[in-house]
GROMACS .gro file of C-alpha atoms in nm:
model
  405
    1MET     CA    1   0.055   0.903   1.286
    2GLY     CA    2   0.188   1.253   1.179
    3THR     CA    3   0.106   1.609   1.112
    4ASP     CA    4   0.164   1.618   0.699
    5GLU     CA    5   0.157   1.355   0.474
    6THR     CA    6   0.463   1.484   0.292
    7ASN     CA    7   0.685   1.422   0.607
    8PRO     CA    8   0.920   1.121   0.598
    9THR     CA    9   0.765   0.811   0.727
   10LEU     CA   10   0.923   0.566   0.993
   11THR     CA   11   0.789   0.239   0.972
   12VAL     CA   12   0.752   0.054   1.314
   13TYR     CA   13   0.734  -0.337   1.318
   14VAL     CA   14   0.570  -0.455   1.647
   15ASN     CA   15   0.384  -0.775   1.770
   16PHE     CA   16   0.136  -0.777   2.027
   17LEU     CA   17   0.265  -1.073   2.204
   18SER     CA   18   0.620  -0.950   2.227
   19ASP     CA   19   0.733  -0.816   2.569
   20ALA     CA   20   1.021  -0.632   2.372
   21SER     CA   21   0.767  -0.448   2.175
   22GLN     CA   22   0.591  -0.366   2.480
   23TYR     CA   23   0.891  -0.207   2.619
   24PHE     CA   24   0.961  -0.010   2.306
   25VAL     CA   25   0.588   0.118   2.273
   26GLN     CA   26   0.621   0.234   2.631
   27HIS     CA   27   0.978   0.393   2.620
   28ASN     CA   28   1.130   0.463   2.286
   29LEU     CA   29   0.801   0.522   2.068
   30GLU     CA   30   0.712   0.776   2.328
   31LYS     CA   31   1.032   0.932   2.280
   32ILE     CA   32   0.996   0.930   1.910
   33VAL     CA   33   0.647   1.067   1.901
   34ARG     CA   34   0.779   1.370   2.129
   35GLU     CA   35   1.097   1.428   1.952
   36TYR     CA   36   0.989   1.403   1.599
   37VAL     CA   37   0.621   1.350   1.527
   38ARG     CA   38   0.464   1.611   1.735
   39PRO     CA   39   0.706   1.892   1.592
   40GLY     CA   40   0.594   1.784   1.243
   41LEU     CA   41   0.942   1.614   1.135
   42LEU     CA   42   0.810   1.259   1.104
   43ASN     CA   43   0.524   1.030   1.031
   44VAL     CA   44   0.484   0.692   1.180
   45GLU     CA   45   0.341   0.376   1.042
   46LEU     CA   46   0.286   0.063   1.193
   47ARG     CA   47   0.345  -0.295   1.070
   48PHE     CA   48   0.216  -0.581   1.284
   49LEU     CA   49   0.452  -0.862   1.219
   50SER     CA   50   0.286  -1.189   1.326
   51TYR     CA   51   0.432  -1.420   1.072
   52ARG     CA   52   0.794  -1.526   1.062
   53PRO     CA   53   0.980  -1.399   0.747
   54ASP     CA   54   1.181  -1.701   0.703
   55ALA     CA   55   0.890  -1.936   0.727
   56VAL     CA   56   0.582  -1.724   0.651
   57ASP     CA   57   0.308  -1.994   0.762
   58THR     CA   58   0.474  -1.996   1.120
   59TYR     CA   59   0.404  -1.739   1.391
   60LEU     CA   60   0.663  -1.492   1.504
   61VAL     CA   61   0.634  -1.510   1.890
   62GLY     CA   62   0.376  -1.751   2.008
   63ASP     CA   63   0.265  -2.079   1.907
   64ASP     CA   64  -0.095  -2.028   1.806
   65GLU     CA   65  -0.326  -1.786   1.609
   66GLY     CA   66  -0.328  -1.524   1.867
   67GLU     CA   67  -0.113  -1.277   1.775
   68ALA     CA   68  -0.215  -1.310   1.416
   69ARG     CA   69  -0.578  -1.268   1.508
   70ALA     CA   70  -0.497  -0.938   1.742
   71ALA     CA   71  -0.306  -0.796   1.434
   72ARG     CA   72  -0.615  -0.855   1.202
   73ALA     CA   73  -0.835  -0.690   1.493
   74ALA     CA   74  -0.585  -0.397   1.486
   75HIS     CA   75  -0.636  -0.334   1.109
   76GLY     CA   76  -1.014  -0.392   1.164
   77VAL     CA   77  -0.992  -0.112   1.408
   78TRP     CA   78  -0.779   0.125   1.211
   79LEU     CA   79  -1.039   0.057   0.904
   80VAL     CA   80  -1.390   0.071   1.112
   81GLU     CA   81  -1.295   0.329   1.385
   82PRO     CA   82  -0.971   0.516   1.272
   83GLU     CA   83  -1.075   0.781   1.538
   84ASN     CA   84  -1.013   0.525   1.819
   85PHE     CA   85  -0.718   0.338   1.700
   86TRP     CA   86  -0.434   0.505   1.901
   87GLU     CA   87  -0.642   0.481   2.199
   88PHE     CA   88  -0.685   0.112   2.153
   89PHE     CA   89  -0.322   0.059   2.045
   90GLU     CA   90  -0.192   0.231   2.371
   91PHE     CA   91  -0.459   0.012   2.581
   92MET     CA   92  -0.300  -0.310   2.429
   93TYR     CA   93   0.057  -0.217   2.518
   94TRP     CA   94  -0.021  -0.087   2.859
   95ASN     CA   95  -0.216  -0.392   2.933
   96TYR     CA   96   0.011  -0.653   2.770
   97THR     CA   97  -0.057  -1.033   2.813
   98THR     CA   98   0.103  -1.310   2.710
   99LYS     CA   99  -0.237  -1.519   2.677
  100THR     CA  100  -0.376  -1.594   2.341
  101TYR     CA  101  -0.615  -1.356   2.203
  102THR     CA  102  -0.941  -1.557   2.178
  103HIS     CA  103  -1.264  -1.394   2.053
  104ALA     CA  104  -1.388  -1.292   2.390
  105ARG     CA  105  -1.045  -1.149   2.482
  106LEU     CA  106  -1.029  -0.938   2.182
  107GLU     CA  107  -1.370  -0.809   2.237
  108SER     CA  108  -1.295  -0.738   2.587
  109TYR     CA  109  -0.944  -0.555   2.510
  110MET     CA  110  -1.118  -0.356   2.233
  111GLY     CA  111  -1.409  -0.251   2.452
  112LEU     CA  112  -1.180  -0.126   2.722
  113GLY     CA  113  -0.957   0.040   2.472
  114GLY     CA  114  -1.246   0.260   2.355
  115VAL     CA  115  -1.367   0.083   2.055
  116ARG     CA  116  -1.753   0.061   1.978
  117ASN     CA  117  -1.794  -0.214   1.708
  118THR     CA  118  -1.609  -0.463   1.916
  119MET     CA  119  -1.820  -0.784   1.809
  120LYS     CA  120  -1.805  -0.683   1.432
  121ILE     CA  121  -1.430  -0.660   1.426
  122ALA     CA  122  -1.348  -0.965   1.657
  123ASN     CA  123  -1.592  -1.154   1.405
  124ARG     CA  124  -1.388  -1.028   1.096
  125ALA     CA  125  -1.073  -1.091   1.282
  126TYR     CA  126  -1.174  -1.442   1.340
  127GLU     CA  127  -1.278  -1.495   0.976
  128ASP     CA  128  -0.928  -1.399   0.854
  129ARG     CA  129  -1.082  -1.060   0.682
  130TYR     CA  130  -0.750  -0.870   0.716
  131ASP     CA  131  -0.533  -1.135   0.697
  132GLY     CA  132  -0.385  -1.005   0.360
  133LEU     CA  133  -0.275  -0.673   0.553
  134VAL     CA  134  -0.097  -0.869   0.823
  135ARG     CA  135   0.086  -1.093   0.572
  136SER     CA  136   0.198  -0.767   0.379
  137ALA     CA  137   0.388  -0.693   0.679
  138THR     CA  138   0.581  -0.995   0.653
  139ASP     CA  139   0.631  -0.984   0.288
  140GLU     CA  140   0.779  -0.628   0.309
  141ALA     CA  141   1.003  -0.753   0.618
  142VAL     CA  142   1.144  -1.020   0.389
  143ARG     CA  143   1.225  -0.740   0.128
  144TYR     CA  144   1.417  -0.536   0.370
  145GLY     CA  145   1.599  -0.809   0.559
  146ILE     CA  146   1.389  -0.758   0.899
  147SER     CA  147   1.349  -1.068   1.102
  148ASP     CA  148   1.253  -0.978   1.459
  149VAL     CA  149   1.053  -0.719   1.649
  150PRO     CA  150   1.067  -0.422   1.749
  151ARG     CA  151   1.214  -0.293   1.457
  152VAL     CA  152   1.213   0.074   1.306
  153ARG     CA  153   1.298   0.161   0.929
  154LEU     CA  154   1.392   0.476   0.753
  155LEU     CA  155   1.493   0.454   0.400
  156ARG     CA  156   1.664   0.112   0.348
  157ASP     CA  157   1.796   0.109   0.700
  158HIS     CA  158   1.663  -0.053   0.986
  159LYS     CA  159   1.742  -0.070   1.367
  160HIS     CA  160   1.629  -0.252   1.664
  161GLY     CA  161   1.345  -0.048   1.832
  162ASN     CA  162   1.521  -0.076   2.184
  163TYR     CA  163   1.851   0.050   2.037
  164ALA     CA  164   1.988   0.292   2.319
  165ASP     CA  165   2.040   0.594   2.092
  166ILE     CA  166   1.734   0.556   1.842
  167LEU     CA  167   1.664   0.910   1.850
  168GLY     CA  168   1.999   1.007   1.710
  169TRP     CA  169   1.998   0.694   1.478
  170ILE     CA  170   1.677   0.856   1.339
  171ARG     CA  171   1.826   1.226   1.315
  172THR     CA  172   2.113   1.087   1.118
  173ARG     CA  173   1.869   0.931   0.856
  174LEU     CA  174   1.625   1.217   0.859
  175ASP     CA  175   1.903   1.438   0.733
  176ARG     CA  176   1.944   1.201   0.440
  177VAL     CA  177   1.562   1.197   0.353
  178ASN     CA  178   1.545   1.564   0.374
  179GLU     CA  179   1.772   1.602   0.061
  180GLY     CA  180   1.482   1.483  -0.163
  181SER     CA  181   1.167   1.669  -0.199
  182VAL     CA  182   0.773   1.600  -0.222
  183ARG     CA  183   0.606   1.836  -0.453
  184THR     CA  184   0.229   1.851  -0.569
  185HIS     CA  185   0.073   2.047  -0.865
  186SER     CA  186  -0.209   2.024  -1.055
  187LEU     CA  187  -0.312   1.863  -1.373
  188ARG     CA  188  -0.577   2.070  -1.577
  189PRO     CA  189  -0.558   2.352  -1.316
  190GLY     CA  190  -0.866   2.584  -1.313
  191THR     CA  191  -1.107   2.308  -1.477
  192LYS     CA  192  -1.346   2.069  -1.369
  193ASP     CA  193  -1.082   1.796  -1.451
  194GLU     CA  194  -0.818   1.983  -1.189
  195THR     CA  195  -0.629   1.682  -1.031
  196PRO     CA  196  -0.331   1.653  -0.816
  197VAL     CA  197   0.011   1.526  -0.930
  198HIS     CA  198   0.239   1.415  -0.647
  199VAL     CA  199   0.619   1.432  -0.744
  200ILE     CA  200   0.827   1.234  -0.497
  201ASP     CA  201   1.189   1.288  -0.569
  202SER     CA  202   1.450   1.114  -0.360
  203GLY     CA  203   1.730   1.348  -0.471
  204LYS     CA  204   1.949   1.075  -0.550
  205PRO     CA  205   2.006   0.884  -0.876
  206GLY     CA  206   1.806   0.617  -0.992
  207PRO     CA  207   1.461   0.539  -1.203
  208THR     CA  208   1.147   0.726  -1.254
  209ALA     CA  209   0.811   0.568  -1.237
  210PHE     CA  210   0.485   0.698  -1.336
  211VAL     CA  211   0.159   0.564  -1.148
  212VAL     CA  212  -0.192   0.636  -1.246
  213GLY     CA  213  -0.505   0.563  -1.068
  214GLY     CA  214  -0.899   0.674  -1.117
  215VAL     CA  215  -0.883   0.654  -1.496
  216HIS     CA  216  -1.223   0.487  -1.447
  217GLY     CA  217  -1.435   0.640  -1.159
  218ASP     CA  218  -1.613   0.314  -1.094
  219GLU     CA  219  -1.314   0.135  -1.002
  220PRO     CA  220  -1.247   0.277  -0.666
  221GLN     CA  221  -0.944   0.020  -0.576
  222GLY     CA  222  -0.746   0.193  -0.851
  223TYR     CA  223  -0.765   0.551  -0.712
  224ILE     CA  224  -0.738   0.411  -0.357
  225SER     CA  225  -0.437   0.199  -0.410
  226ALA     CA  226  -0.256   0.503  -0.611
  227GLY     CA  227  -0.342   0.733  -0.333
  228GLU     CA  228  -0.175   0.493  -0.096
  229MET     CA  229   0.121   0.499  -0.312
  230THR     CA  230   0.179   0.876  -0.272
  231ARG     CA  231   0.299   0.769   0.076
  232LEU     CA  232   0.585   0.586  -0.064
  233ARG     CA  233   0.940   0.754  -0.044
  234PRO     CA  234   1.186   0.601  -0.300
  235THR     CA  235   1.521   0.574  -0.165
  236GLY     CA  236   1.655   0.646  -0.513
  237GLY     CA  237   1.511   0.788  -0.825
  238LYS     CA  238   1.168   0.970  -0.847
  239LEU     CA  239   0.790   0.849  -0.799
  240VAL     CA  240   0.513   1.040  -0.980
  241VAL     CA  241   0.172   0.947  -0.897
  242VAL     CA  242  -0.167   1.094  -1.047
  243PRO     CA  243  -0.411   0.908  -0.794
  244GLU     CA  244  -0.746   1.045  -0.929
  245ALA     CA  245  -0.680   1.096  -1.328
  246ASN     CA  246  -1.026   1.120  -1.391
  247ARG     CA  247  -1.179   1.328  -1.105
  248ARG     CA  248  -1.520   1.408  -1.274
  249ALA     CA  249  -1.580   1.030  -1.325
  250ILE     CA  250  -1.467   0.947  -0.970
  251GLU     CA  251  -1.713   1.233  -0.821
  252ARG     CA  252  -1.992   1.040  -1.034
  253HIS     CA  253  -1.892   0.681  -0.948
  254ALA     CA  254  -1.889   0.622  -1.333
  255ARG     CA  255  -1.667   0.465  -1.583
  256HIS     CA  256  -1.675   0.772  -1.801
  257THR     CA  257  -1.782   1.131  -1.852
  258GLU     CA  258  -1.965   1.334  -2.123
  259ASP     CA  259  -1.616   1.327  -2.289
  260GLY     CA  260  -1.628   0.948  -2.313
  261ASP     CA  261  -1.415   0.664  -2.186
  262LEU     CA  262  -1.070   0.811  -2.097
  263ASN     CA  263  -0.899   0.501  -2.140
  264ARG     CA  264  -1.000   0.492  -2.495
  265GLN     CA  265  -0.856   0.816  -2.600
  266PHE     CA  266  -0.456   0.723  -2.642
  267PRO     CA  267  -0.428   0.617  -2.983
  268THR     CA  268  -0.066   0.519  -3.077
  269GLY     CA  269   0.107   0.757  -3.332
  270SER     CA  270  -0.160   1.030  -3.311
  271THR     CA  271  -0.266   1.284  -3.033
  272PRO     CA  272  -0.479   1.188  -2.735
  273GLU     CA  273  -0.830   1.267  -2.809
  274SER     CA  274  -0.964   1.455  -2.521
  275LYS     CA  275  -0.835   1.769  -2.327
  276LEU     CA  276  -0.768   1.558  -2.007
  277ALA     CA  277  -0.604   1.273  -2.218
  278ARG     CA  278  -0.368   1.515  -2.374
  279ALA     CA  279  -0.274   1.667  -2.037
  280LEU     CA  280  -0.207   1.342  -1.878
  281TRP     CA  281   0.008   1.219  -2.171
  282SER     CA  282   0.197   1.542  -2.154
  283GLU     CA  283   0.254   1.494  -1.780
  284LEU     CA  284   0.372   1.144  -1.824
  285VAL     CA  285   0.630   1.252  -2.108
  286ALA     CA  286   0.754   1.549  -1.947
  287HIS     CA  287   0.887   1.303  -1.659
  288ASP     CA  288   1.067   1.077  -1.883
  289PRO     CA  289   0.976   0.761  -1.703
  290ASP     CA  290   1.154   0.434  -1.693
  291VAL     CA  291   0.826   0.231  -1.598
  292VAL     CA  292   0.462   0.325  -1.601
  293VAL     CA  293   0.171   0.138  -1.384
  294ASP     CA  294  -0.206   0.217  -1.444
  295LEU     CA  295  -0.438   0.061  -1.147
  296HIS     CA  296  -0.796  -0.053  -1.246
  297SER     CA  297  -1.036  -0.294  -1.128
  298SER     CA  298  -1.284  -0.558  -1.300
  299SER     CA  299  -1.636  -0.701  -1.241
  300GLY     CA  300  -1.478  -1.050  -1.314
  301ILE     CA  301  -1.181  -1.256  -1.317
  302TYR     CA  302  -0.921  -1.323  -1.607
  303LYS     CA  303  -0.927  -1.676  -1.754
  304HIS     CA  304  -1.253  -1.752  -1.544
  305ASP     CA  305  -1.543  -1.569  -1.674
  306GLY     CA  306  -1.400  -1.374  -1.950
  307LYS     CA  307  -1.325  -1.053  -1.776
  308VAL     CA  308  -0.988  -0.904  -1.688
  309GLY     CA  309  -0.966  -0.892  -1.304
  310GLN     CA  310  -0.691  -1.066  -1.094
  311ALA     CA  311  -0.443  -1.003  -1.378
  312VAL     CA  312  -0.121  -0.779  -1.472
  313PHE     CA  313  -0.115  -0.711  -1.846
  314PRO     CA  314   0.233  -0.613  -1.932
  315THR     CA  315   0.362  -0.407  -2.238
  316ARG     CA  316   0.625  -0.644  -2.465
  317ALA     CA  317   0.902  -0.482  -2.297
  318THR     CA  318   0.904  -0.683  -1.978
  319PRO     CA  319   0.638  -0.953  -1.958
  320GLU     CA  320   0.834  -1.148  -1.720
  321ASN     CA  321   0.816  -0.904  -1.465
  322ALA     CA  322   0.443  -0.927  -1.454
  323VAL     CA  323   0.485  -1.321  -1.403
  324ASP     CA  324   0.703  -1.252  -1.122
  325ALA     CA  325   0.472  -0.990  -0.945
  326CYS     CA  326   0.172  -1.213  -0.997
  327ALA     CA  327   0.339  -1.494  -0.820
  328ARG     CA  328   0.454  -1.242  -0.526
  329VAL     CA  329   0.089  -1.136  -0.489
  330ASP     CA  330  -0.045  -1.491  -0.510
  331ASP     CA  331   0.219  -1.606  -0.250
  332HIS     CA  332   0.170  -1.350   0.005
  333TYR     CA  333  -0.158  -1.164  -0.027
  334VAL     CA  334  -0.441  -1.375  -0.188
  335ASP     CA  335  -0.576  -1.588   0.090
  336LEU     CA  336  -0.669  -1.916  -0.057
  337SER     CA  337  -0.880  -2.024   0.242
  338GLU     CA  338  -1.107  -1.715   0.184
  339TYR     CA  339  -1.102  -1.711  -0.194
  340PRO     CA  340  -1.104  -2.007  -0.467
  341SER     CA  341  -0.786  -2.076  -0.637
  342TYR     CA  342  -0.900  -1.878  -0.960
  343TYR     CA  343  -0.859  -1.570  -0.743
  344ASP     CA  344  -0.470  -1.594  -0.801
  345PHE     CA  345  -0.325  -1.360  -1.020
  346ASP     CA  346  -0.233  -1.431  -1.382
  347CYS     CA  347  -0.019  -1.253  -1.616
  348GLY     CA  348  -0.238  -1.129  -1.925
  349ASN     CA  349  -0.149  -1.097  -2.275
  350SER     CA  350   0.102  -0.823  -2.390
  351LEU     CA  351   0.020  -0.463  -2.495
  352ASP     CA  352   0.157  -0.362  -2.808
  353GLY     CA  353   0.009  -0.042  -2.877
  354SER     CA  354  -0.259  -0.190  -3.126
  355ARG     CA  355  -0.547  -0.036  -2.880
  356PRO     CA  356  -0.614   0.329  -2.765
  357LEU     CA  357  -0.545   0.248  -2.413
  358LEU     CA  358  -0.275   0.438  -2.210
  359ILE     CA  359  -0.046   0.151  -2.148
  360HIS     CA  360  -0.092   0.043  -2.491
  361LYS     CA  361   0.032   0.413  -2.590
  362VAL     CA  362   0.323   0.382  -2.353
  363TYR     CA  363   0.465   0.097  -2.558
  364GLY     CA  364   0.341   0.207  -2.898
  365ASP     CA  365   0.498   0.551  -2.880
  366LEU     CA  366   0.755   0.505  -2.639
  367HIS     CA  367   0.854   0.157  -2.620
  368LEU     CA  368   0.847   0.152  -2.223
  369PRO     CA  369   0.785  -0.136  -1.981
  370GLY     CA  370   0.434  -0.040  -1.867
  371TYR     CA  371   0.155  -0.243  -1.668
  372LEU     CA  372  -0.206  -0.246  -1.681
  373VAL     CA  373  -0.306  -0.385  -1.286
  374GLU     CA  374  -0.643  -0.526  -1.275
  375THR     CA  375  -0.806  -0.645  -0.955
  376THR     CA  376  -1.150  -0.787  -0.923
  377ARG     CA  377  -1.450  -0.636  -0.756
  378LYS     CA  378  -1.632  -0.987  -0.768
  379GLY     CA  379  -1.718  -1.110  -0.436
  380THR     CA  380  -1.422  -0.950  -0.262
  381TYR     CA  381  -1.376  -0.676   0.011
  382ILE     CA  382  -1.242  -0.342  -0.112
  383GLU     CA  383  -0.974  -0.370   0.148
  384ASP     CA  384  -0.840  -0.705  -0.028
  385GLN     CA  385  -0.868  -0.520  -0.362
  386VAL     CA  386  -0.635  -0.246  -0.245
  387VAL     CA  387  -0.402  -0.465  -0.079
  388TRP     CA  388  -0.345  -0.684  -0.399
  389GLY     CA  389  -0.324  -0.360  -0.615
  390THR     CA  390  -0.081  -0.174  -0.406
  391ALA     CA  391   0.123  -0.481  -0.374
  392ALA     CA  392   0.128  -0.564  -0.729
  393ALA     CA  393   0.251  -0.199  -0.827
  394GLU     CA  394   0.515  -0.214  -0.571
  395ALA     CA  395   0.632  -0.541  -0.676
  396LEU     CA  396   0.662  -0.411  -1.028
  397LEU     CA  397   0.840  -0.107  -0.947
  398TRP     CA  398   1.090  -0.328  -0.722
  399GLN     CA  399   1.180  -0.510  -1.042
  400HIS     CA  400   1.283  -0.168  -1.194
  401GLY     CA  401   1.490  -0.091  -0.920
  402PHE     CA  402   1.293   0.080  -0.651
  403LEU     CA  403   1.313   0.052  -0.269
  404PHE     CA  404   1.086   0.261  -0.066
  405GLY     CA  405   1.156   0.413   0.287
   0.00000   0.00000   0.00000
């Protein structure tokens, strides 16, 4: 919720079975929207915290699956009918119940809340379709030390949502956020390759990360996940994101263009081989990054069918970080009740500059930590691919000193 994606974002943690969350939505959240969101000062993002951060297989409020099921349904409404989400959200909290959210109750509440595809979304919620998104809220809560609801977070700080002077608490932190800047400029302006570069500078000391998506146009997870990362706000340092590096390939839903495969145009020790490759490399070098992440997807699965999906390929600089990132994604995001165990992420072979790929050149020429993140399109939903890719990228950046507000 907000008027401009470059605004600071207040993250809100709530639960559909929490009476404290109901009070927050009906009172303090209304005040926050009126004072900060509508005037264009702040965006709001919701997190439905349904699992306990200190016991991730235990429900936060109730003693059954209902609260997680309702949270999955909320994600389903957002993804299937985003235009009806806020009406549904308001209905849920103004018609609060402590009864378990069965299939029938979910369908009923969604219908009364203005949702059209009630059966489709309720079925998906029962099939755990969006459970990775729900569990990602718990993972984030663990990272920031959040253990209850309602909570609001801006920068690294968080406060109980029903704190009496919540507006003053937000104002103090907004002043700190606004010390930074969010700028966008174009790569290859005025050409068919023109594509935005997002520079998100905290205004405070810290590392610089360079994130790329959309090098291959037939890998939507890469450019969607990178697009999601433009909404992150580092609490220190700078985040640079090129979500759609190969705009022409994306428009064609193709791996490459008439200029060839962009990710085969970065030879170590030599000038990149196309105008777009040279522009992308020059942009990367100009920001002097401490870490580089390139987001992709594959038609198969690493160590299962000879392809490269469900793996993170690190440069020789920091292979141990890839191992840790894979473990985090496996523990919190890959639902083994829905996918076989070989869908777990693995750390791939180290990249050393021996091939003309972007991350190879990052190590071969700059000797930097870099990571090629590959999810799989094989038998998976795009929503899961995006969750996995974004979670892996954030886990990698976290190990290089990044926290996000």
